[in-house]
């Protein structure tokens, strides 16, 4: 079951990290954010993760498309709020 609290928590965390990520010019900071997000989604509500991932394998865990994934995740979470 996906509660509103779970959605709000995920949205707040991902939205904040996305905003820092897209404005950062520091590679180490972006790497830290990618690591933090990957760790977070490992513990995230599985139903919510499935809902926002759109079936993409390694969603929010692939360095090559991380910015696209986190933007999609925030948009999907906004729709659920």
CSV table of N, CA and C in Angstrom, one decimal:
chain,number,residue,atom,x,y,z
A,1,UNK,N,0.8,-1.2,0.0
A,1,UNK,CA,0.0,0.0,0.0
A,1,UNK,C,0.9,1.3,0.0
A,2,UNK,N,0.5,2.2,-0.8
A,2,UNK,CA,1.2,3.5,-0.9
A,2,UNK,C,0.4,4.5,-0.2
A,3,UNK,N,1.0,5.0,1.0
A,3,UNK,CA,0.3,6.0,1.7
A,3,UNK,C,0.8,7.4,1.2
A,4,UNK,N,0.0,8.4,1.6
A,4,UNK,CA,0.3,9.8,1.2
A,4,UNK,C,1.7,10.2,1.9
A,5,UNK,N,1.9,9.7,3.1
A,5,UNK,CA,3.1,10.0,3.8
A,5,UNK,C,4.3,9.5,3.0
A,6,UNK,N,4.2,8.3,2.5
A,6,UNK,CA,5.3,7.7,1.7
A,6,UNK,C,5.6,8.5,0.5
A,7,UNK,N,4.5,8.9,-0.2
A,7,UNK,CA,4.7,9.7,-1.4
A,7,UNK,C,5.3,11.1,-1.1
A,8,UNK,N,4.8,11.7,0.0
A,8,UNK,CA,5.4,13.0,0.3
A,8,UNK,C,6.8,13.0,0.8
A,9,UNK,N,7.2,11.9,1.5
A,9,UNK,CA,8.6,11.8,1.9
A,9,UNK,C,9.5,11.6,0.7
A,10,UNK,N,9.1,10.7,-0.2
A,10,UNK,CA,9.9,10.4,-1.4
A,10,UNK,C,10.0,11.7,-2.3
A,11,UNK,N,8.9,12.4,-2.4
A,11,UNK,CA,8.9,13.6,-3.2
A,11,UNK,C,9.8,14.6,-2.6
A,12,UNK,N,9.7,14.9,-1.3
A,12,UNK,CA,10.5,15.9,-0.7
A,12,UNK,C,12.0,15.6,-0.9
A,13,UNK,N,12.4,14.3,-0.6
A,13,UNK,CA,13.8,13.9,-0.8
A,13,UNK,C,14.3,14.1,-2.2
A,14,UNK,N,13.6,13.5,-3.1
A,14,UNK,CA,14.0,13.5,-4.5
A,14,UNK,C,14.0,14.9,-5.1
A,15,UNK,N,13.0,15.7,-4.8
A,15,UNK,CA,12.8,17.0,-5.3
A,15,UNK,C,14.0,17.9,-4.8
A,16,UNK,N,14.4,17.8,-3.6
A,16,UNK,CA,15.5,18.5,-3.0
A,16,UNK,C,16.8,18.1,-3.7
A,17,UNK,N,17.0,16.8,-3.8
A,17,UNK,CA,18.3,16.3,-4.4
A,17,UNK,C,18.4,16.7,-5.9
A,18,UNK,N,17.2,16.6,-6.6
A,18,UNK,CA,17.2,17.0,-8.0
A,18,UNK,C,17.6,18.4,-8.2
A,19,UNK,N,17.0,19.3,-7.4
A,19,UNK,CA,17.4,20.7,-7.5
A,19,UNK,C,18.8,21.0,-7.3
A,20,UNK,N,19.4,20.4,-6.3
A,20,UNK,CA,20.9,20.5,-6.1
A,20,UNK,C,21.6,19.9,-7.3
A,21,UNK,N,21.3,18.8,-7.7
A,21,UNK,CA,22.0,18.1,-8.8
A,21,UNK,C,22.0,18.9,-10.1
A,22,UNK,N,20.9,19.4,-10.5
A,22,UNK,CA,20.8,20.1,-11.8
A,22,UNK,C,21.6,21.4,-11.7
A,23,UNK,N,21.8,22.0,-10.6
A,23,UNK,CA,22.5,23.3,-10.5
A,23,UNK,C,23.9,23.1,-10.0
A,24,UNK,N,24.4,21.9,-9.7
A,24,UNK,CA,25.7,21.7,-9.3
A,24,UNK,C,26.7,21.7,-10.4
A,25,UNK,N,27.9,22.2,-10.2
A,25,UNK,CA,29.0,22.1,-11.2
A,25,UNK,C,30.1,21.2,-10.6
A,26,UNK,N,29.8,20.6,-9.5
A,26,UNK,CA,30.8,19.8,-8.8
A,26,UNK,C,30.5,18.3,-9.1
A,27,UNK,N,31.4,17.7,-9.7
A,27,UNK,CA,31.2,16.2,-10.0
A,27,UNK,C,31.1,15.4,-8.8
A,28,UNK,N,31.9,15.7,-7.8
A,28,UNK,CA,31.9,14.9,-6.5
A,28,UNK,C,30.5,15.0,-5.8
A,29,UNK,N,29.9,16.2,-5.9
A,29,UNK,CA,28.6,16.5,-5.3
A,29,UNK,C,27.5,15.7,-6.1
A,30,UNK,N,27.6,15.7,-7.4
A,30,UNK,CA,26.7,14.9,-8.2
A,30,UNK,C,26.8,13.4,-7.9
A,31,UNK,N,28.0,12.9,-7.8
A,31,UNK,CA,28.2,11.5,-7.5
A,31,UNK,C,27.7,11.2,-6.1
A,32,UNK,N,27.8,12.1,-5.1
A,32,UNK,CA,27.3,11.8,-3.8
A,32,UNK,C,25.7,11.8,-3.8
A,33,UNK,N,25.1,12.6,-4.6
A,33,UNK,CA,23.7,12.6,-4.8
A,33,UNK,C,23.2,11.4,-5.4
A,34,UNK,N,23.9,10.9,-6.5
A,34,UNK,CA,23.5,9.7,-7.2
A,34,UNK,C,23.6,8.5,-6.2
A,35,UNK,N,24.7,8.5,-5.4
A,35,UNK,CA,24.8,7.4,-4.4
A,35,UNK,C,23.7,7.5,-3.3
A,36,UNK,N,23.4,8.7,-2.9
A,36,UNK,CA,22.3,8.8,-1.8
A,36,UNK,C,21.0,8.4,-2.4
A,37,UNK,N,20.7,8.7,-3.6
A,37,UNK,CA,19.4,8.3,-4.2
A,37,UNK,C,19.3,6.8,-4.5
A,38,UNK,N,20.4,6.2,-5.0
A,38,UNK,CA,20.4,4.8,-5.2
A,38,UNK,C,20.2,4.1,-3.9
A,39,UNK,N,20.8,4.5,-2.8
A,39,UNK,CA,20.6,3.9,-1.5
A,39,UNK,C,19.2,4.1,-1.0
A,40,UNK,N,18.7,5.3,-1.2
A,40,UNK,CA,17.3,5.5,-0.8
A,40,UNK,C,16.3,4.6,-1.5
A,41,UNK,N,16.4,4.5,-2.9
A,41,UNK,CA,15.5,3.6,-3.6
A,41,UNK,C,15.6,2.2,-3.2
A,42,UNK,N,16.8,1.7,-2.7
A,42,UNK,CA,16.9,0.4,-2.3
A,42,UNK,C,16.0,0.1,-1.1
A,43,UNK,N,15.7,1.1,-0.3
A,43,UNK,CA,14.8,1.0,0.9
A,43,UNK,C,13.4,1.5,0.6
A,44,UNK,N,13.2,2.1,-0.5
A,44,UNK,CA,11.9,2.7,-0.8
A,44,UNK,C,10.7,1.7,-0.9
A,45,UNK,N,9.6,2.2,-0.7
A,45,UNK,CA,8.4,1.4,-0.8
A,45,UNK,C,8.4,0.8,-2.3
A,46,UNK,N,8.3,-0.5,-2.3
A,46,UNK,CA,8.5,-1.2,-3.6
A,46,UNK,C,7.3,-0.9,-4.6
A,47,UNK,N,6.1,-0.7,-4.1
A,47,UNK,CA,5.0,-0.3,-5.0
A,47,UNK,C,5.2,1.1,-5.5
A,48,UNK,N,5.7,2.0,-4.7
A,48,UNK,CA,5.9,3.3,-5.2
A,48,UNK,C,7.0,3.3,-6.2
A,49,UNK,N,8.1,2.6,-5.9
A,49,UNK,CA,9.2,2.5,-6.9
A,49,UNK,C,8.7,2.0,-8.2
A,50,UNK,N,7.9,0.9,-8.2
A,50,UNK,CA,7.4,0.4,-9.5
A,50,UNK,C,6.5,1.4,-10.2
A,51,UNK,N,5.8,2.1,-9.4
A,51,UNK,CA,4.9,3.1,-10.0
A,51,UNK,C,5.6,4.3,-10.7
A,52,UNK,N,6.7,4.7,-10.1
A,52,UNK,CA,7.4,5.9,-10.7
A,52,UNK,C,8.5,5.5,-11.8
A,53,UNK,N,8.9,4.2,-11.7
A,53,UNK,CA,10.0,3.8,-12.6
A,53,UNK,C,9.6,3.5,-14.0
A,54,UNK,N,8.3,3.3,-14.3
A,54,UNK,CA,7.8,3.1,-15.6
A,54,UNK,C,8.4,1.8,-16.2
A,55,UNK,N,8.9,0.9,-15.4
A,55,UNK,CA,9.4,-0.4,-15.9
A,55,UNK,C,10.9,-0.2,-16.4
A,56,UNK,N,11.5,0.9,-16.1
A,56,UNK,CA,12.9,1.1,-16.6
A,56,UNK,C,13.8,0.3,-15.6
A,57,UNK,N,14.6,-0.6,-16.2
A,57,UNK,CA,15.6,-1.3,-15.3
A,57,UNK,C,16.6,-0.4,-14.7
A,58,UNK,N,17.0,-0.6,-13.4
A,58,UNK,CA,17.9,0.3,-12.7
A,58,UNK,C,17.6,1.7,-12.7
A,59,UNK,N,16.3,2.0,-12.6
A,59,UNK,CA,15.8,3.4,-12.5
A,59,UNK,C,16.4,4.1,-11.3
A,60,UNK,N,16.9,5.2,-11.5
A,60,UNK,CA,17.6,6.1,-10.6
A,60,UNK,C,18.9,5.5,-10.1
A,61,UNK,N,19.4,4.5,-10.8
A,61,UNK,CA,20.7,3.8,-10.4
A,61,UNK,C,21.7,3.8,-11.6
A,62,UNK,N,21.3,4.3,-12.7
A,62,UNK,CA,22.2,4.3,-13.9
A,62,UNK,C,22.8,5.7,-14.1
A,63,UNK,N,24.1,5.8,-13.9
A,63,UNK,CA,24.7,7.1,-14.0
A,63,UNK,C,24.5,7.8,-15.4
A,64,UNK,N,24.4,7.1,-16.4
A,64,UNK,CA,24.2,7.7,-17.8
A,64,UNK,C,22.9,8.4,-18.0
A,65,UNK,N,21.9,8.0,-17.2
A,65,UNK,CA,20.6,8.7,-17.4
A,65,UNK,C,20.0,9.2,-16.1
A,66,UNK,N,20.9,9.4,-15.1
A,66,UNK,CA,20.4,9.8,-13.8
A,66,UNK,C,19.5,11.0,-13.8
A,67,UNK,N,20.0,12.1,-14.5
A,67,UNK,CA,19.3,13.3,-14.5
A,67,UNK,C,17.9,13.2,-15.1
A,68,UNK,N,17.8,12.4,-16.1
A,68,UNK,CA,16.5,12.1,-16.8
A,68,UNK,C,15.6,11.3,-15.8
A,69,UNK,N,16.2,10.3,-15.1
A,69,UNK,CA,15.4,9.5,-14.2
A,69,UNK,C,14.9,10.3,-13.0
A,70,UNK,N,15.7,11.1,-12.4
A,70,UNK,CA,15.3,11.9,-11.2
A,70,UNK,C,14.2,12.9,-11.6
A,71,UNK,N,14.4,13.5,-12.8
A,71,UNK,CA,13.3,14.4,-13.3
A,71,UNK,C,12.0,13.7,-13.5
A,72,UNK,N,12.1,12.5,-14.1
A,72,UNK,CA,10.8,11.7,-14.3
A,72,UNK,C,10.2,11.3,-12.9
A,73,UNK,N,11.1,10.9,-12.0
A,73,UNK,CA,10.6,10.5,-10.7
A,73,UNK,C,9.8,11.6,-10.0
A,74,UNK,N,10.4,12.8,-10.0
A,74,UNK,CA,9.8,14.0,-9.4
A,74,UNK,C,8.5,14.3,-10.0
A,75,UNK,N,8.4,14.3,-11.4
A,75,UNK,CA,7.2,14.5,-12.1
A,75,UNK,C,6.1,13.5,-11.7
A,76,UNK,N,6.5,12.2,-11.7
A,76,UNK,CA,5.5,11.2,-11.4
A,76,UNK,C,5.0,11.3,-9.9
A,77,UNK,N,5.9,11.7,-9.0
A,77,UNK,CA,5.5,11.9,-7.6
A,77,UNK,C,4.5,13.1,-7.5
A,78,UNK,N,4.8,14.1,-8.2
A,78,UNK,CA,3.9,15.3,-8.2
A,78,UNK,C,2.5,14.9,-8.6
A,79,UNK,N,2.4,14.0,-9.6
A,79,UNK,CA,1.1,13.6,-10.1
A,79,UNK,C,0.4,12.8,-9.0
A,80,UNK,N,1.1,12.1,-8.2
A,80,UNK,CA,0.5,11.2,-7.1
A,80,UNK,C,0.1,12.1,-5.9
A,81,UNK,N,0.6,13.3,-5.8
A,81,UNK,CA,0.3,14.1,-4.6
A,81,UNK,C,-1.1,14.7,-4.7
